[in-house]
Coordinates of C-alpha atoms in Angstrom, one line a residue:
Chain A
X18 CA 30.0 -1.3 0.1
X19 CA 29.5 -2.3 -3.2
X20 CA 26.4 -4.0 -5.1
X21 CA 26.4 -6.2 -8.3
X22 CA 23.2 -4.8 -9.9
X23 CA 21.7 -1.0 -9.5
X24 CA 17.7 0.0 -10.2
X25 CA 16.3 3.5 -10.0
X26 CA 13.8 3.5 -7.9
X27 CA 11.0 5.8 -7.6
X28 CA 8.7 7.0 -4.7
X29 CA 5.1 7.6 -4.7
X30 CA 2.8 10.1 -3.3
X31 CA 1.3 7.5 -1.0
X32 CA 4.4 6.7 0.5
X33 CA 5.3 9.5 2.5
X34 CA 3.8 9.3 5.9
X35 CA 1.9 11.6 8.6
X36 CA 5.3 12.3 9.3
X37 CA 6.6 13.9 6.0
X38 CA 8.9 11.0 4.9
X39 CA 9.2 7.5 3.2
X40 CA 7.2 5.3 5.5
X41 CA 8.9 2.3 6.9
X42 CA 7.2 -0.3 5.6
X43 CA 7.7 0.9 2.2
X44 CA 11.3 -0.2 2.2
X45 CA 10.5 -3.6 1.8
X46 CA 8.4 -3.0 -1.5
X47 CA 11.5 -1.4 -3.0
X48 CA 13.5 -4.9 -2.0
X49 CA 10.9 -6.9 -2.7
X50 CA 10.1 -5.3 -6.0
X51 CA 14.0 -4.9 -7.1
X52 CA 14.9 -8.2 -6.4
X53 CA 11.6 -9.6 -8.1
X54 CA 12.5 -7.8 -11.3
X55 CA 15.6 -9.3 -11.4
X56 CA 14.9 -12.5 -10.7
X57 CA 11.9 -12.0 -13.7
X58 CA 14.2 -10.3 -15.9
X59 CA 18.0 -12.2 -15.5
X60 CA 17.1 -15.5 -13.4
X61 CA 14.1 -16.8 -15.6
X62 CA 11.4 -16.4 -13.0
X63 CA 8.3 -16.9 -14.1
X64 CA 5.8 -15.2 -11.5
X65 CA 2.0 -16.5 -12.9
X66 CA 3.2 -19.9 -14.3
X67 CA 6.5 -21.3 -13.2
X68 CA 6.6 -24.2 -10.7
X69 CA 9.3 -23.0 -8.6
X70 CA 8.6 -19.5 -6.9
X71 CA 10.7 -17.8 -4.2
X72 CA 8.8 -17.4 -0.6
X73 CA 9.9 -14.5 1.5
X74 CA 11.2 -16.4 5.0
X75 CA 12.9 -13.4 6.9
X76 CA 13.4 -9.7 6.3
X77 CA 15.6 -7.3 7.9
X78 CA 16.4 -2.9 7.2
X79 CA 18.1 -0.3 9.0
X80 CA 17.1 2.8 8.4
X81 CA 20.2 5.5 8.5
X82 CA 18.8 8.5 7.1
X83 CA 15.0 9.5 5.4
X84 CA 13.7 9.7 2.2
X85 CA 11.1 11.7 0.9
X86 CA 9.0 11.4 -2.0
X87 CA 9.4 12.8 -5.0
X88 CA 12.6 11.6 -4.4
X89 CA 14.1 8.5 -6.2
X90 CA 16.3 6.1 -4.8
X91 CA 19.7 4.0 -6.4
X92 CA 18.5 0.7 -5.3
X93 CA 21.7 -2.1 -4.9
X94 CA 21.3 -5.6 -5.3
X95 CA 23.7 -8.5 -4.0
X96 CA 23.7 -12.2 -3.4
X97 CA 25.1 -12.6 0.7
X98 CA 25.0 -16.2 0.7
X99 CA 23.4 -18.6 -2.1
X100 CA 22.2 -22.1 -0.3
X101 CA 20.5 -25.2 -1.9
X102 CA 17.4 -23.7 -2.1
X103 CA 17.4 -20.4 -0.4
X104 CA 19.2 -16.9 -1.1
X105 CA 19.9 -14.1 1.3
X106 CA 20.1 -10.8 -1.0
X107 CA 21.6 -7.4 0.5
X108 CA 20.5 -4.3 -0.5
X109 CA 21.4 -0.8 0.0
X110 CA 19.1 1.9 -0.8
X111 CA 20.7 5.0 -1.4
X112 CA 20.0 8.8 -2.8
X113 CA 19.5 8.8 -6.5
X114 CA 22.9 10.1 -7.1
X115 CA 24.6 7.6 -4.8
X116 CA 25.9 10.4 -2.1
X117 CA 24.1 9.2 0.8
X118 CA 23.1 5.5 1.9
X119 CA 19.5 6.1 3.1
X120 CA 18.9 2.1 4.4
X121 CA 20.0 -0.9 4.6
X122 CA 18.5 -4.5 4.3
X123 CA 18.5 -8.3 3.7
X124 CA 16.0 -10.3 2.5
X125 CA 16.0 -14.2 2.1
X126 CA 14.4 -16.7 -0.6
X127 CA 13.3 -19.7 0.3
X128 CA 12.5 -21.6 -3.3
X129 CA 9.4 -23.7 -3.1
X130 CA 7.0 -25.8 -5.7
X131 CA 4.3 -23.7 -6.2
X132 CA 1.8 -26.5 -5.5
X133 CA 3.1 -27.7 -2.5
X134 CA 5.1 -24.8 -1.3
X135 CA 8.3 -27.5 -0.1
X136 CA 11.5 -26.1 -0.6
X137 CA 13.3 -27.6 -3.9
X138 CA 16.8 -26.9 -5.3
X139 CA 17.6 -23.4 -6.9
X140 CA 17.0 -25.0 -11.0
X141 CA 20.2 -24.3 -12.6
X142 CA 20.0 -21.5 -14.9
X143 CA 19.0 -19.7 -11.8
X144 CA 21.2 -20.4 -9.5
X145 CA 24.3 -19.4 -12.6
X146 CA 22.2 -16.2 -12.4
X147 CA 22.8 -15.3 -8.7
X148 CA 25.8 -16.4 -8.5
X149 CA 26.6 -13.0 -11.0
X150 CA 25.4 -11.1 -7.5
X151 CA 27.6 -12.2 -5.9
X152 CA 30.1 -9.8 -5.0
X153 CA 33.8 -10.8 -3.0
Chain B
X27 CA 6.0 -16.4 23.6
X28 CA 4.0 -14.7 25.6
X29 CA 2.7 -10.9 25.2
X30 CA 1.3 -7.6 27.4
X31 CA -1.0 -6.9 24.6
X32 CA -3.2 -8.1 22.0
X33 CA -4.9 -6.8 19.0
X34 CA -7.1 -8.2 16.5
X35 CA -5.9 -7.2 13.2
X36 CA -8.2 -7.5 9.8
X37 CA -5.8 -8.5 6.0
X38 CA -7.5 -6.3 3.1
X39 CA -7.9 -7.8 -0.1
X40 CA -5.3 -5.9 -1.3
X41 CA -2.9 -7.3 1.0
X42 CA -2.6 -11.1 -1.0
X43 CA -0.4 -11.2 -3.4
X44 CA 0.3 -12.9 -6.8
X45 CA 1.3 -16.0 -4.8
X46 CA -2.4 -15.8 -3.2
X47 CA -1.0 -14.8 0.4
X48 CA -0.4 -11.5 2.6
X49 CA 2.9 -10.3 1.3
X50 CA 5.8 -10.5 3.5
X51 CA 5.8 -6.5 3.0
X52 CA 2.1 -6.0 4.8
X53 CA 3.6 -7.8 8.1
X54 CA 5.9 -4.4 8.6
X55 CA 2.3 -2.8 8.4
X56 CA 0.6 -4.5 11.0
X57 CA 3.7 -4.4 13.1
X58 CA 3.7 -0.6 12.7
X59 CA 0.0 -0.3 13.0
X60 CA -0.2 -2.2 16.2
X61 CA 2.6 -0.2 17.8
X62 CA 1.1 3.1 17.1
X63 CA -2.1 2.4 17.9
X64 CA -1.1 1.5 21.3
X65 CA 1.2 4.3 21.7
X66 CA -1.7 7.0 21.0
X67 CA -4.0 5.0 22.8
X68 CA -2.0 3.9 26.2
X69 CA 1.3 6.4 25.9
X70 CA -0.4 9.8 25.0
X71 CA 1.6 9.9 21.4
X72 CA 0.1 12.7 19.1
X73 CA 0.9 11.8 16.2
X74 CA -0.4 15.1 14.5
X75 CA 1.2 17.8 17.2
X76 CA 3.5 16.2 19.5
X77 CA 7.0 18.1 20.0
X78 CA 8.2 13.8 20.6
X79 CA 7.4 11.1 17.4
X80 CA 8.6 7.6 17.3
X81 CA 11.1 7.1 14.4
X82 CA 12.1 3.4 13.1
X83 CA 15.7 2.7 12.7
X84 CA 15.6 -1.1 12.4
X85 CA 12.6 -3.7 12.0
X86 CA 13.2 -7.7 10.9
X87 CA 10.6 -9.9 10.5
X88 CA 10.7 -14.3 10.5
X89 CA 8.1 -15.4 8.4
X90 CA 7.1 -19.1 9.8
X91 CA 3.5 -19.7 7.7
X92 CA 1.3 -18.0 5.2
X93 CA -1.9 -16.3 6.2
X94 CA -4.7 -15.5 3.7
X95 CA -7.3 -12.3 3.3
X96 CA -10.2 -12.5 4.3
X97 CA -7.9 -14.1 7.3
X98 CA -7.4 -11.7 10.5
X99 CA -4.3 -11.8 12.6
X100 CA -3.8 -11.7 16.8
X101 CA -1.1 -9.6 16.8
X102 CA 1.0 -9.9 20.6
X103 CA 3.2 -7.0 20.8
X104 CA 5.5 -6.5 24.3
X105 CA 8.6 -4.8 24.7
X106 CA 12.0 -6.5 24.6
X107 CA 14.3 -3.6 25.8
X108 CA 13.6 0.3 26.9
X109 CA 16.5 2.6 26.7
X110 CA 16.8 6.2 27.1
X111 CA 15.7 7.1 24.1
X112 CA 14.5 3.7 22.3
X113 CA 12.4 0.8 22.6
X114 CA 12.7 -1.9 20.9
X115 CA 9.2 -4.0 20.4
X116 CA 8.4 -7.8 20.2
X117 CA 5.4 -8.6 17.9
X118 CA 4.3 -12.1 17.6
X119 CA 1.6 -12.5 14.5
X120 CA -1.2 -15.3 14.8
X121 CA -3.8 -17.0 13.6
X122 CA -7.4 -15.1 15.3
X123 CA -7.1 -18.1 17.6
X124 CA -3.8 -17.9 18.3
X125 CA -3.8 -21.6 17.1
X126 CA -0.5 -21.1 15.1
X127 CA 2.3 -18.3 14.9
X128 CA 2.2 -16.9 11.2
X129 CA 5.2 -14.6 11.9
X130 CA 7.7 -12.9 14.6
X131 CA 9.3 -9.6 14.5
X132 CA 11.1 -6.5 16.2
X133 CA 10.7 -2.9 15.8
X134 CA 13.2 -0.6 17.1
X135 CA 12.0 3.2 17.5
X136 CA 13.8 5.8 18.7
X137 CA 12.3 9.1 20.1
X138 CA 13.2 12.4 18.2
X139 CA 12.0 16.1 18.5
X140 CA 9.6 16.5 15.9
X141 CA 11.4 19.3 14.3
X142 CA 15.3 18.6 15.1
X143 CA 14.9 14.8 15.0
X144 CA 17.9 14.4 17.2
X145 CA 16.9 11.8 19.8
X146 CA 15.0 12.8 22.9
X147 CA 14.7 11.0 26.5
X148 CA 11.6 9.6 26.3
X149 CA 9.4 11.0 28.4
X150 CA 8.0 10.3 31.7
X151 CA 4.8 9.0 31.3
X152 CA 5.3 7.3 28.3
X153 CA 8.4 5.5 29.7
X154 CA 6.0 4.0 32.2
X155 CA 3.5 2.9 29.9
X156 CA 6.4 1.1 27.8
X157 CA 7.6 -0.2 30.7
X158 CA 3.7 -2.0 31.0
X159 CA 4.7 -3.8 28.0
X160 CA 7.8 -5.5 29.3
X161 CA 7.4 -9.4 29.8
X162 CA 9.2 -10.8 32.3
Chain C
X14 CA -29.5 6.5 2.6
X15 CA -29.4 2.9 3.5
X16 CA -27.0 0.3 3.2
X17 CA -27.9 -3.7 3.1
X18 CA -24.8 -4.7 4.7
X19 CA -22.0 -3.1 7.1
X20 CA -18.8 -3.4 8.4
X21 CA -16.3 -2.0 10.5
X22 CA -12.6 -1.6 9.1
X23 CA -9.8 0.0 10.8
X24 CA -7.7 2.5 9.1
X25 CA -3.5 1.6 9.6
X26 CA -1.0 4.0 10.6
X27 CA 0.4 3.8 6.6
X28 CA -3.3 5.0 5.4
X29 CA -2.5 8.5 6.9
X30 CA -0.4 11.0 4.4
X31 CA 1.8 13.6 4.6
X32 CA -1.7 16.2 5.0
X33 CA -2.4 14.0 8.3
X34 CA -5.4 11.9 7.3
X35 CA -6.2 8.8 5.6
X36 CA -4.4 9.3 1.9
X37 CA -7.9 9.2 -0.7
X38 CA -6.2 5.9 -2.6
X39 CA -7.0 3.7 0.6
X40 CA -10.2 4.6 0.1
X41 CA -10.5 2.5 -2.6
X42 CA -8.5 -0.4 -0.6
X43 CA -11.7 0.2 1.7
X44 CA -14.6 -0.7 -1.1
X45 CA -12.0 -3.4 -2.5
X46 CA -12.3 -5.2 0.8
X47 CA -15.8 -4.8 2.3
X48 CA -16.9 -6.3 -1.3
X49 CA -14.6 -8.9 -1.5
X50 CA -15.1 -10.4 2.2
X51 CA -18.7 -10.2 1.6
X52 CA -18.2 -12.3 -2.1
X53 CA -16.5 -14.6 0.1
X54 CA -18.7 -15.2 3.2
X55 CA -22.1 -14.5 1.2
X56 CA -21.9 -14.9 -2.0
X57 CA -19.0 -18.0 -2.2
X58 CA -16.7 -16.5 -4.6
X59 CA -13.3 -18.2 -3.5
X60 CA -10.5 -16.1 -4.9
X61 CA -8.1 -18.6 -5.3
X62 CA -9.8 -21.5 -7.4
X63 CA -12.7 -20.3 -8.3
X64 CA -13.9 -20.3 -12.3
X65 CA -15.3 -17.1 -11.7
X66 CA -14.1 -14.4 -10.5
X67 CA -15.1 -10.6 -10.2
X68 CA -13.1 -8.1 -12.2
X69 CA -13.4 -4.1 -11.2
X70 CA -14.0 -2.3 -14.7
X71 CA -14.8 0.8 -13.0
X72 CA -14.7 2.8 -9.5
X73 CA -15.7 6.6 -8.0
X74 CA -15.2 8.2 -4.6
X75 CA -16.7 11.6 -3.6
X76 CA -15.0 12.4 -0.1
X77 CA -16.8 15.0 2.2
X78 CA -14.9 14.8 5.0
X79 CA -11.5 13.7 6.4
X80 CA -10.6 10.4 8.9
X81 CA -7.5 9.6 10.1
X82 CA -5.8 6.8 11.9
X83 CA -6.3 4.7 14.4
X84 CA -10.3 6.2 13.6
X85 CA -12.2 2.8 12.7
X86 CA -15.1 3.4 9.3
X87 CA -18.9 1.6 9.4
X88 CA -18.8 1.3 6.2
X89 CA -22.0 0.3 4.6
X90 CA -23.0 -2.1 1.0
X91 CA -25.4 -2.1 -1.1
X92 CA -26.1 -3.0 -5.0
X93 CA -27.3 -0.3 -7.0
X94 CA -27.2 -2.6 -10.3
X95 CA -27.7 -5.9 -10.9
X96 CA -26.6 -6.7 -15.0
X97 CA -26.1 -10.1 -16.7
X98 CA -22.4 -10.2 -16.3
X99 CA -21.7 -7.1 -13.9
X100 CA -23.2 -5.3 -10.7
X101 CA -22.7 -2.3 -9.8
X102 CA -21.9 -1.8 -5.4
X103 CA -22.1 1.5 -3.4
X104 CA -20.4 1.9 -0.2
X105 CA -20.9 4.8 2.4
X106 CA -17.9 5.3 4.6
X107 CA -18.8 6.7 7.6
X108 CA -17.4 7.4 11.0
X109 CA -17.4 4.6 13.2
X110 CA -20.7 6.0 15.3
X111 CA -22.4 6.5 11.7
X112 CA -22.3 10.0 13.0
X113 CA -20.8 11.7 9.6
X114 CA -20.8 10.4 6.1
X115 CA -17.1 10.6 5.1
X116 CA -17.1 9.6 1.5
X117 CA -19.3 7.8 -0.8
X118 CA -18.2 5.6 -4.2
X119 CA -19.6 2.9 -6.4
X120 CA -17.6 0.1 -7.9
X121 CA -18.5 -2.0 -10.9
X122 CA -17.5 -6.0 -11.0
X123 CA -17.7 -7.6 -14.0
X124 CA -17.9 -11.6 -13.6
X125 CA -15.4 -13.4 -15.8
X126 CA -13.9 -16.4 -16.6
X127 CA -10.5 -16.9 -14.3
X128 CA -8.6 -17.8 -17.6
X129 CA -10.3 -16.4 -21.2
X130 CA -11.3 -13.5 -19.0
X131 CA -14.2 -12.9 -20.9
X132 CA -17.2 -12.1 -19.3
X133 CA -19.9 -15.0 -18.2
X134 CA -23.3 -14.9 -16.7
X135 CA -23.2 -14.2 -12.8
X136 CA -23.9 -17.9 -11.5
X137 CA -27.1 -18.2 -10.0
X138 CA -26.2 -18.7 -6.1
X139 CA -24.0 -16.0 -6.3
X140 CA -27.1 -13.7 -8.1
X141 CA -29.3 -14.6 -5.3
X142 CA -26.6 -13.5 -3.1
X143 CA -26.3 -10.4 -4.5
X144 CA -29.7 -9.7 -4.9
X145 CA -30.2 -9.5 -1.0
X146 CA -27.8 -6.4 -1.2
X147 CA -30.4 -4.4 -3.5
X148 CA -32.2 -1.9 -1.0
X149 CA -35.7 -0.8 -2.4
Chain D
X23 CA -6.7 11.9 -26.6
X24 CA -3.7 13.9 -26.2
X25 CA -2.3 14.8 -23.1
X26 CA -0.2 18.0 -22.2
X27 CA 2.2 16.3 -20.0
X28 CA 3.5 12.3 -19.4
X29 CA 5.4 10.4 -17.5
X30 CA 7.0 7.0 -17.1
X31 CA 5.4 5.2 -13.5
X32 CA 7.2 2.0 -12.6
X33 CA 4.6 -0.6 -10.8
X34 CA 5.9 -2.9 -7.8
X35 CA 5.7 -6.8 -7.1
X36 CA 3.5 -5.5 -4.4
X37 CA 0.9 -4.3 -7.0
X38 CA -0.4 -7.3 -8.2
X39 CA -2.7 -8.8 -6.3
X40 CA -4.2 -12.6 -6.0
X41 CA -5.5 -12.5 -10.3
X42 CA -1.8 -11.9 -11.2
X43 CA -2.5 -7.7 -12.5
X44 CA -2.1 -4.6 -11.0
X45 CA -4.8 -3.8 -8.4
X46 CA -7.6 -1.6 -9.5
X47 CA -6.7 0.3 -6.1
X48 CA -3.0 1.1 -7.3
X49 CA -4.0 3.0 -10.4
X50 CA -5.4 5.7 -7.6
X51 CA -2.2 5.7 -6.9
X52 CA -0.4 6.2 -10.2
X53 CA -2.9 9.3 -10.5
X54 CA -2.1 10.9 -7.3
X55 CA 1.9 10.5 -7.6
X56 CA 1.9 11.9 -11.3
X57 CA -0.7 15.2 -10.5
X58 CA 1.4 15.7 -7.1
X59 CA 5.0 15.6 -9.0
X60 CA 4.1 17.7 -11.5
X61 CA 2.6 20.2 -8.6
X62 CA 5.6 20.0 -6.9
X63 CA 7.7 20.6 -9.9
X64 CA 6.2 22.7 -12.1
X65 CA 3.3 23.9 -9.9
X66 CA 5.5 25.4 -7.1
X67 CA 3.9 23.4 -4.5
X68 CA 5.4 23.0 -1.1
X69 CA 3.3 19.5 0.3
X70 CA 5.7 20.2 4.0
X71 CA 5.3 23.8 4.6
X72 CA 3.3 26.0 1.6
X73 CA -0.1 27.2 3.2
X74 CA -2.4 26.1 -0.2
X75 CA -2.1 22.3 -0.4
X76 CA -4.6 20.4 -2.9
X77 CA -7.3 18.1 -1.4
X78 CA -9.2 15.3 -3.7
X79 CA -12.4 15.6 -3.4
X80 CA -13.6 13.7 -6.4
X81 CA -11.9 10.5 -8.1
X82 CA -13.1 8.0 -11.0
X83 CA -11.3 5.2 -13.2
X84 CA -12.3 3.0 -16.0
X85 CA -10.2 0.5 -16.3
X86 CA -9.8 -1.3 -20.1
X87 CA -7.2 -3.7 -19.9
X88 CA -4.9 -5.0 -17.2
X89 CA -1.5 -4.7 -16.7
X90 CA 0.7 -6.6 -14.6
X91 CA 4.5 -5.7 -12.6
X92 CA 7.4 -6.0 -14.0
X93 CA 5.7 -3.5 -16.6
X94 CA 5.8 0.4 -16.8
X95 CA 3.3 2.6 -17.7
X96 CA 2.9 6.0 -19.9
X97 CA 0.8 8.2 -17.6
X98 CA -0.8 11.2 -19.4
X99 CA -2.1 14.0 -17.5
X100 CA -4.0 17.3 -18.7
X101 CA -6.7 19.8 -17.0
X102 CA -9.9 19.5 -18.2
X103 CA -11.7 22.4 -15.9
X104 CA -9.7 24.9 -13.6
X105 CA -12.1 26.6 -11.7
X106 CA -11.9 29.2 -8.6
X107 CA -10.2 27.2 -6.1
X108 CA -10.6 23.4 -7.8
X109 CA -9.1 21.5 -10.8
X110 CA -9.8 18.7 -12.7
X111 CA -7.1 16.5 -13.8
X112 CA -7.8 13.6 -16.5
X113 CA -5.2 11.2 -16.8
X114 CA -4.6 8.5 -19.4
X115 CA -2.8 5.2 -18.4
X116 CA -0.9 3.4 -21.1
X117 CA 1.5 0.6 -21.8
X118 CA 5.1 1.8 -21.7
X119 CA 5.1 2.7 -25.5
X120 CA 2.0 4.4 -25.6
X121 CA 0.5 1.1 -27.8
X122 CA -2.9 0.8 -25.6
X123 CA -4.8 2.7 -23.1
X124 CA -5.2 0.8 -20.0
X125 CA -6.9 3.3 -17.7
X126 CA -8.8 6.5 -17.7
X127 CA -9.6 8.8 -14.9
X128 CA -10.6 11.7 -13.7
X129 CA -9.5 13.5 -10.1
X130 CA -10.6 16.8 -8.6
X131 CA -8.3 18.8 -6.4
X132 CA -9.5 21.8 -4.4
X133 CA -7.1 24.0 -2.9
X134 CA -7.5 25.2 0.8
X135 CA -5.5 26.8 3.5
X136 CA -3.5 23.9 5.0
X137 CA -4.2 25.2 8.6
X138 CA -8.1 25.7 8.3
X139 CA -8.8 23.4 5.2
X140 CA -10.8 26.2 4.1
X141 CA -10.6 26.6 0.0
X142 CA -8.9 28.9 -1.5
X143 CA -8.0 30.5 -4.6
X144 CA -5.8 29.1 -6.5
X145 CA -2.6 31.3 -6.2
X146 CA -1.3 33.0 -9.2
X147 CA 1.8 31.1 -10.4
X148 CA 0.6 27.9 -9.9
X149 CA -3.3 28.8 -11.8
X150 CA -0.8 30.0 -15.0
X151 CA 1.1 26.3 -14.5
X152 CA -2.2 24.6 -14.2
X153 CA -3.2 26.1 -17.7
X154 CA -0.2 25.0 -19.4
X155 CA -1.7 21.8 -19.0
X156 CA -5.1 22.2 -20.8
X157 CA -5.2 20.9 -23.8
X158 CA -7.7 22.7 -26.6

């Protein structure tokens, strides 16, 4: 499948598990922190100060193969289904050189006011942003 | 909901993020800590020798309200469906008082040889343990 | 030696590395937290609106022996230093019986203002507060 | 202070916590995950099967200014003391271009036998690596 945006992402010691591999959990950092980067970097976010912020509402990964640190992983980014105020992303985490698709997951945004944490509509600028990830 | 089994589980300071909440990332971390705990505690799993270990292919959390450290959690865990070699868990995260359901989530495992990790029919006695946790 | 305050925390199955016991960088997650909860239930720092709030400009962990998950820590407070601006904590983690010292670290806060960050004189409730953690 | 080796650590969303910077916890890890690549890489060591695997016994931080995800740091590592059977690293963390020091630390391995976590001496290859990174 194909993705609109790529990241390297790296592992850390900590991340490898009593069982010698990428724990888990960990997975949903690299989402979390790939789609946050681009949201900060291409959609305007602005995590300490801005009044709208995205609120994590459901989280999903298969796990097909393992991963081990040192290892770094081609993150890919993609926009599933853009709403009035939430996002579903897709991601595919694969070995650094693309060969292998190590796991598999969505993640959705709900955007909320920061103060009162109602959803609100996607502000423009953003929304033109994601619609870039969106792949047909 | 209801569940076979209850744990009280402590947030760590480092678990809040920069939106002043748990991150949707620490709720895979609870989910994986009450599962194991159980298993090594009421199925026998050693984690550290064990020719059998537990591997995750597929989790998915709903994330219905925010939770807080210092806050601690009632975490219900029960098991939804026990094949041959996998399980697939139900955890339902709460408030300590169980007043209000913070978040719901599944957690498939599947049982490998340590040392092949090809899947393994899990094994007598833990089967019947698991099958403890089934609700009807 | 003797601690003013303890608490019990529970390792999580992500603590443990690859060498099978609790990775040395939660040990710092450990101090983080027993300080912290007791700021908030003691010494009424609140985290989120406060206009203080405590800043670590220093930490050190000597570890002596090795715990792993699901093990629980006692793991004990005191303050070693009380400045005009900072204090200095040391925490004793130690098997859950008390039975084995498993590592021992100090941790320095310095108060600040939440938005000049620069440093202010520790408010006087909070003082007396942390004055009760100094062990003669 | 010049360092013999660096490298370029991304931090994660996850990493800042509730005062909007990377957790004084997380540095811990930025140490652990630059010493353990550069073992792994230039040191030789196996962290799944070799028999001498590096235990920390000793860590410290000072931290000088705070840094925040999306941001990269510089990390610079050297050895300050190689002993019989122990090291100790000193790392330096900077912004990405090197423009300010944001941490300093300190972390002491010893190396045991990974079955009897007895120490041992530090095996040839790897003792001539570890000097390549003392800096006179």
């Amino acid at each position: 499948m194909s993705y609109a945006h790529w990241e390297i992402v790296p592992t850390r010691w900590k991340d490898n598990d009593v069982y010698g591999h990428v724990n888990n959990v960990v997975h949903y950092a690299f989402m979390d922190t790939v789609i946050n980067s681009w949201l900060i970097d291409k959609g305007g976010l602005d995590i300490h100060e801005g009044q709208v912020i995205g609120l994590c509402v459901e989280s999903h990964c298969n796990y097909h193969a393992s991963v081990s640190y040192p290892e770094k992983l081609s993150v890919g980014l993609r926009v599933g289904h853009l709403g009035r105020s939430s996002v579903r992303y897709e991601i595919g985490m694969h070995r650094e050189d693309r060969s292998e698709l190590i796991a598999q997951g969505h993640f959705v945004h709900v955007f909320v006011d920061r103060t009162s944490r109602r959803p609100v509509e996607i502000p423009g600028p953003l929304r033109e942003a994601l619609q870039t990830l969106m792949v047909s």
